[in-house]
Short mmCIF file of C-alpha atoms in Angstrom, two decimals:
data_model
loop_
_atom_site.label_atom_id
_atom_site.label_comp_id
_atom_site.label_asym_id
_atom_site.label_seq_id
_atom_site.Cartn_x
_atom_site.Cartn_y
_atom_site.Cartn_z
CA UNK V 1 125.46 193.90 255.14
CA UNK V 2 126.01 190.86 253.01
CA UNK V 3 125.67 187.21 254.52
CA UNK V 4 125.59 183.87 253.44
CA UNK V 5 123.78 180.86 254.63
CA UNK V 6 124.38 177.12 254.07
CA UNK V 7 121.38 175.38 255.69
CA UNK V 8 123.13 171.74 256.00
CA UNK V 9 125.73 171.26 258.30
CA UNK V 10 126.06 167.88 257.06
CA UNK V 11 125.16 165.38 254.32
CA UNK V 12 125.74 162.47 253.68
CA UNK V 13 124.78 160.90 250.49
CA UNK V 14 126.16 156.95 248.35
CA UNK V 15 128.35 156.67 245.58
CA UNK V 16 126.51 157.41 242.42
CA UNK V 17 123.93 159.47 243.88
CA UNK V 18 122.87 163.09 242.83
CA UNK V 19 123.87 165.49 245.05
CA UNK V 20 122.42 169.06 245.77
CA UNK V 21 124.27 171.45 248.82
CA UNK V 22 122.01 174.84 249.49
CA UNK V 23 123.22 178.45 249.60
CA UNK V 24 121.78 181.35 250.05
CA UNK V 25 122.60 184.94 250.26
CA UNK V 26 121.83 187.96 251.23
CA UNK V 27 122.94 191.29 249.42
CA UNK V 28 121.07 194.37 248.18
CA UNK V 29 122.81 194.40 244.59
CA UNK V 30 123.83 191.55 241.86
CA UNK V 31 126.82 189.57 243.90
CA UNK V 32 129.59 188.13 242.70
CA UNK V 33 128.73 184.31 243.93
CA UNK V 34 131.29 181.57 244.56
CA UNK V 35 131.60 177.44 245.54
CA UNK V 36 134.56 176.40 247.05
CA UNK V 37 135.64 173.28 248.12
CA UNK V 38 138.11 172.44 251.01
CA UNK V 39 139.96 168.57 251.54
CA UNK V 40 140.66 168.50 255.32
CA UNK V 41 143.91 170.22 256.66
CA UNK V 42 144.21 172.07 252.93
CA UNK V 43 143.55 175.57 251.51
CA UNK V 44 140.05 176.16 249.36
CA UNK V 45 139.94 175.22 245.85
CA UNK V 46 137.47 177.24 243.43
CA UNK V 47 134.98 174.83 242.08
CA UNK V 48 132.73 177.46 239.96
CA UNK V 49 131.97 181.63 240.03
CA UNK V 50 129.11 183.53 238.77
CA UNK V 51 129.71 186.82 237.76
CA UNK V 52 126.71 187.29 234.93
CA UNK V 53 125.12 185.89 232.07
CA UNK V 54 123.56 182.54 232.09
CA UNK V 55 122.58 181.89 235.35
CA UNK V 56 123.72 178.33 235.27
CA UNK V 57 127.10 177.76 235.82
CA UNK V 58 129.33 174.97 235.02
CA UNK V 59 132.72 174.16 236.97
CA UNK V 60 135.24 171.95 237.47
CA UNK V 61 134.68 167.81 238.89
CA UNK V 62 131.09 168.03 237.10
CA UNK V 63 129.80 170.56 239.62
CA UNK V 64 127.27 173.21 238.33
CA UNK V 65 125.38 175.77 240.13
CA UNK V 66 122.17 177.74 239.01
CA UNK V 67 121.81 181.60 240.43
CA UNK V 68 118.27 182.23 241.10
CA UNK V 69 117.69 186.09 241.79
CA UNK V 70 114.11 185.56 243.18
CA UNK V 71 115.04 183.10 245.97
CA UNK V 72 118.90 184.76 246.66
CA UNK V 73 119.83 180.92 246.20
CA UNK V 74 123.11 179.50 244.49
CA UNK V 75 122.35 176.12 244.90
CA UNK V 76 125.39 173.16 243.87
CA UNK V 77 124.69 169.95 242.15
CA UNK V 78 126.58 167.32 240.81
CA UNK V 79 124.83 164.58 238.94
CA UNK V 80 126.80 161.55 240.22
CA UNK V 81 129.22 162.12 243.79
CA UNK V 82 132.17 160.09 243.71
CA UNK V 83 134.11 158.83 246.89
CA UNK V 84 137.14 161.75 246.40
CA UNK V 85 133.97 164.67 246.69
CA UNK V 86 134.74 163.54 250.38
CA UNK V 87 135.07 167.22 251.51
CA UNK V 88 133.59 170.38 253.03
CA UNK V 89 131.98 173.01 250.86
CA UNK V 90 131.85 176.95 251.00
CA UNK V 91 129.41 179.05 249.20
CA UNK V 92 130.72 182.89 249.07
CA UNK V 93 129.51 186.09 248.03
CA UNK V 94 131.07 189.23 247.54
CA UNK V 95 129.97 192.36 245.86
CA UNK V 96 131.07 193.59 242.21
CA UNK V 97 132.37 197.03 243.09
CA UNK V 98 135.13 195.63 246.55
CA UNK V 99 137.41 192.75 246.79
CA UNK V 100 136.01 191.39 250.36
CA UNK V 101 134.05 188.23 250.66
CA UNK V 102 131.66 186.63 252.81
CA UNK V 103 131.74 183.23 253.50
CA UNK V 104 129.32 179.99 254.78
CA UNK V 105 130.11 178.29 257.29
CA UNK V 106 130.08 175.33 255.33
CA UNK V 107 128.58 171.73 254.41
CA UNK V 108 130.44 168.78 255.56
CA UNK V 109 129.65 166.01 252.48
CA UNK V 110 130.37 162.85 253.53
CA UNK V 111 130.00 159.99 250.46
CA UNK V 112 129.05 156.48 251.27
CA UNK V 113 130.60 153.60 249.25
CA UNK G 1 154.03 177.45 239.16
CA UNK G 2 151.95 179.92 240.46
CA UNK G 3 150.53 180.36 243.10
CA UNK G 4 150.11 180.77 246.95
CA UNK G 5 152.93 179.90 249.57
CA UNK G 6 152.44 179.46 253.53
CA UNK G 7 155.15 178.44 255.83
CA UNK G 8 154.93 176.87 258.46
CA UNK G 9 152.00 174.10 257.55
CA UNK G 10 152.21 173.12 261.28
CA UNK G 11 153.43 175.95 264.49
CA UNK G 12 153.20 175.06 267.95
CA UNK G 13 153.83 178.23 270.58
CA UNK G 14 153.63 178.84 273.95
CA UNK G 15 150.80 180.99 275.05
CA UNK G 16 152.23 184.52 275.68
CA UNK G 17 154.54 184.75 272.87
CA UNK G 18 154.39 186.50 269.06
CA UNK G 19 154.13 184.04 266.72
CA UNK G 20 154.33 185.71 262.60
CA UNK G 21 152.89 183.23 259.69
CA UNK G 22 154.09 183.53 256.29
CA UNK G 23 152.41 184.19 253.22
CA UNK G 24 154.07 184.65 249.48
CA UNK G 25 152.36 184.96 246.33
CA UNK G 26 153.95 184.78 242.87
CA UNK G 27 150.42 185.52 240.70
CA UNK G 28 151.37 189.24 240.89
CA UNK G 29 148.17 189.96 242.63
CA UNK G 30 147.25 193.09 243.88
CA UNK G 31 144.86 192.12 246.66
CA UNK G 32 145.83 189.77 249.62
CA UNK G 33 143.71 188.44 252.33
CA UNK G 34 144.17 186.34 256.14
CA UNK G 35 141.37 184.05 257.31
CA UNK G 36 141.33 182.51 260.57
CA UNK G 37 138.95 179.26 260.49
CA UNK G 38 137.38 176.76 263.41
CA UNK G 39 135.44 174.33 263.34
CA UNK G 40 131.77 175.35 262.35
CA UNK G 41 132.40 178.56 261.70
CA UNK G 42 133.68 179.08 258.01
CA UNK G 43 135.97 181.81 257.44
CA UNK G 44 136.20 185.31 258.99
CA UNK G 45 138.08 187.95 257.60
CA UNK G 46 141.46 189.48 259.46
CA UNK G 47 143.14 192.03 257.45
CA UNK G 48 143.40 192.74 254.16
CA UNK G 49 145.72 194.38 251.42
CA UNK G 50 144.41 196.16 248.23
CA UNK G 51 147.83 197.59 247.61
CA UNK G 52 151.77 197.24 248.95
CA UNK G 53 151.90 200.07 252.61
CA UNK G 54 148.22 199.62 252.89
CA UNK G 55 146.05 197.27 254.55
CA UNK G 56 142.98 196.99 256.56
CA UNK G 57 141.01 195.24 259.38
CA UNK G 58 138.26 192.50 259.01
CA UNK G 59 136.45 191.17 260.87
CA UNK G 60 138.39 190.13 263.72
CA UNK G 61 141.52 191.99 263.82
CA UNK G 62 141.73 192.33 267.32
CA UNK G 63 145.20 190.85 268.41
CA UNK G 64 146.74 190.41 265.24
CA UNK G 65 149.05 192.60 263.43
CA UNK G 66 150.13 192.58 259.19
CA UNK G 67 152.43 194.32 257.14
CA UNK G 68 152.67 194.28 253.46
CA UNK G 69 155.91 195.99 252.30
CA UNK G 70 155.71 194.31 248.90
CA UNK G 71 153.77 192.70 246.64
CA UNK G 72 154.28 189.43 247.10
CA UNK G 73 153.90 189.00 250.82
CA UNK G 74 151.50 189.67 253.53
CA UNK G 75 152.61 188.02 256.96
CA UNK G 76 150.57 187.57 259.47
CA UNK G 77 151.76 188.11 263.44
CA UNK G 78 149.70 186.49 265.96
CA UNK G 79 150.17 188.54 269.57
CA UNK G 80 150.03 187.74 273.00
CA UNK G 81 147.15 189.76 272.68
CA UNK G 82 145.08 187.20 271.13
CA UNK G 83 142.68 185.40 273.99
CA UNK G 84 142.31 182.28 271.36
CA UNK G 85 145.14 181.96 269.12
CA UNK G 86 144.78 178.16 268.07
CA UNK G 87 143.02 177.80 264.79
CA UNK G 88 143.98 177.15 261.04
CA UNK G 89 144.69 180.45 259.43
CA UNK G 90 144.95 180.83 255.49
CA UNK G 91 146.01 183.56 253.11
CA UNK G 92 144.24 184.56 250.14
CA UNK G 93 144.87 186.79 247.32
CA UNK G 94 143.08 188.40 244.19
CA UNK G 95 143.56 190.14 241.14
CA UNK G 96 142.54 194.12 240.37
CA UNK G 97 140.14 192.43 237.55
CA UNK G 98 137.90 189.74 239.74
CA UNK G 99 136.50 189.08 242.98
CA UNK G 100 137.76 185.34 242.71
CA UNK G 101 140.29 184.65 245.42
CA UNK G 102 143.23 182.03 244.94
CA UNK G 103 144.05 180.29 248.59
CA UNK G 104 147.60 178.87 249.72
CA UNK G 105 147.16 175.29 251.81
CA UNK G 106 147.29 177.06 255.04
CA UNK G 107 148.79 176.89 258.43
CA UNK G 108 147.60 175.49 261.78
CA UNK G 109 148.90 177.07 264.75
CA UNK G 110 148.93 175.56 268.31
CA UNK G 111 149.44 177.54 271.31
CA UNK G 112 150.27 175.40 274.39
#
């Protein structure tokens, strides 16, 4: 069975600062892997996918992601958090051949001014 | 625009009674989808809908009902039969192509 794991429940980092959130996976084939990002009391927005290819992927708001296959990690980073990355972040996986996913249960990211 | 509709954002019942939650899509997507979230637990899967007169059960499916007679909607009914109703439930849907899912704002539902 597939499953996903976000490590921090919580972070909280300042204005300006880099900014890394952890996921990782489990799942016996290549995954279809996924960062969302959800402002409270809204739906889930799609901030990046990786499908193939290069295994560093570049979204929307700055965010980029790198799939490492050796340590089942899809890591997120952004460079420089701004105040309105305020929000709570899902990492999801799902497998090439279905339409299900699997979810985190999230990292709360609370930005410092 | 497209994209993903839910009605009502906010639905207060009283515990005991049906309660059905809307969902309309207009990105002619094959697949649609119901989450339930709570705090601290991310998203678990309901039903869900590869194509219209057939659906399936998630995760937790236990006390809720679907129907999807066309393509463009997939409501929800919460029953009496549900031991913890409350909870912010959103709708999801996908095309035949990708795994990427496109999510409405969602609906909170209160049951006093």
């Amino acid at each position: 069975a597939q499953s996903v794991t976000q490590p921090d429940i919580h972070i909280t980092v300042s204005e300006g600062a880099s900014l890394e959130l952890r996921c990782n996976y489990s799942y016996g084939a290549t995954p279809y892997l996924f960062w969302y990002v959800q402002s409270p009391g809204q739906g889930l927005q799609l901030l990046l996918k990786y499908f193939s290819g290069d295994t560093l992927v570049r979204g929307i708001k700055g965010f980029e992601a790198e799939f490492k296959r050796s340590q089942s990690s899809f890591n997120l980073r952004k460079p420089s958090v701004h105040w309105s990355d305020a929000a709570e972040y899902f990492c999801a996986v799902g497998p090439r051949s279905a339409r299900q996913l699997t979810f985190g249960s999230g990292t709360q990211l609370t930005v410092l001014p | 625009d497209g994209g993903i509709t839910q009605s009502p954002k906010y639905l207060f019942r009283k515990e005991g009674q049906n309660v059905t939650l809307s969902c309309e899509q207009n990105l002619n997507h094959d697949a649609m989808y119901w989450y339930r979230q709570d705090p601290g637990q991310g998203l678990r899967l309901i039903y869900y809908s590869q194509i219209v007169n057939d659906f399936q059960k998630g995760d937790i499916a236990e006390g809720y009902s679907v129907s999807r007679e066309k393509k463009e909607s997939f409501p929800l009914t919460v029953t009496s039969a549900q031991k913890n109703p409350t909870a912010f439930y959103l709708c999801a849907s996908s095309s035949t192509e990708f795994n990427e899912q496109f999510f409405g704002p969602g609906t909170r539902l209160t049951v006093l």
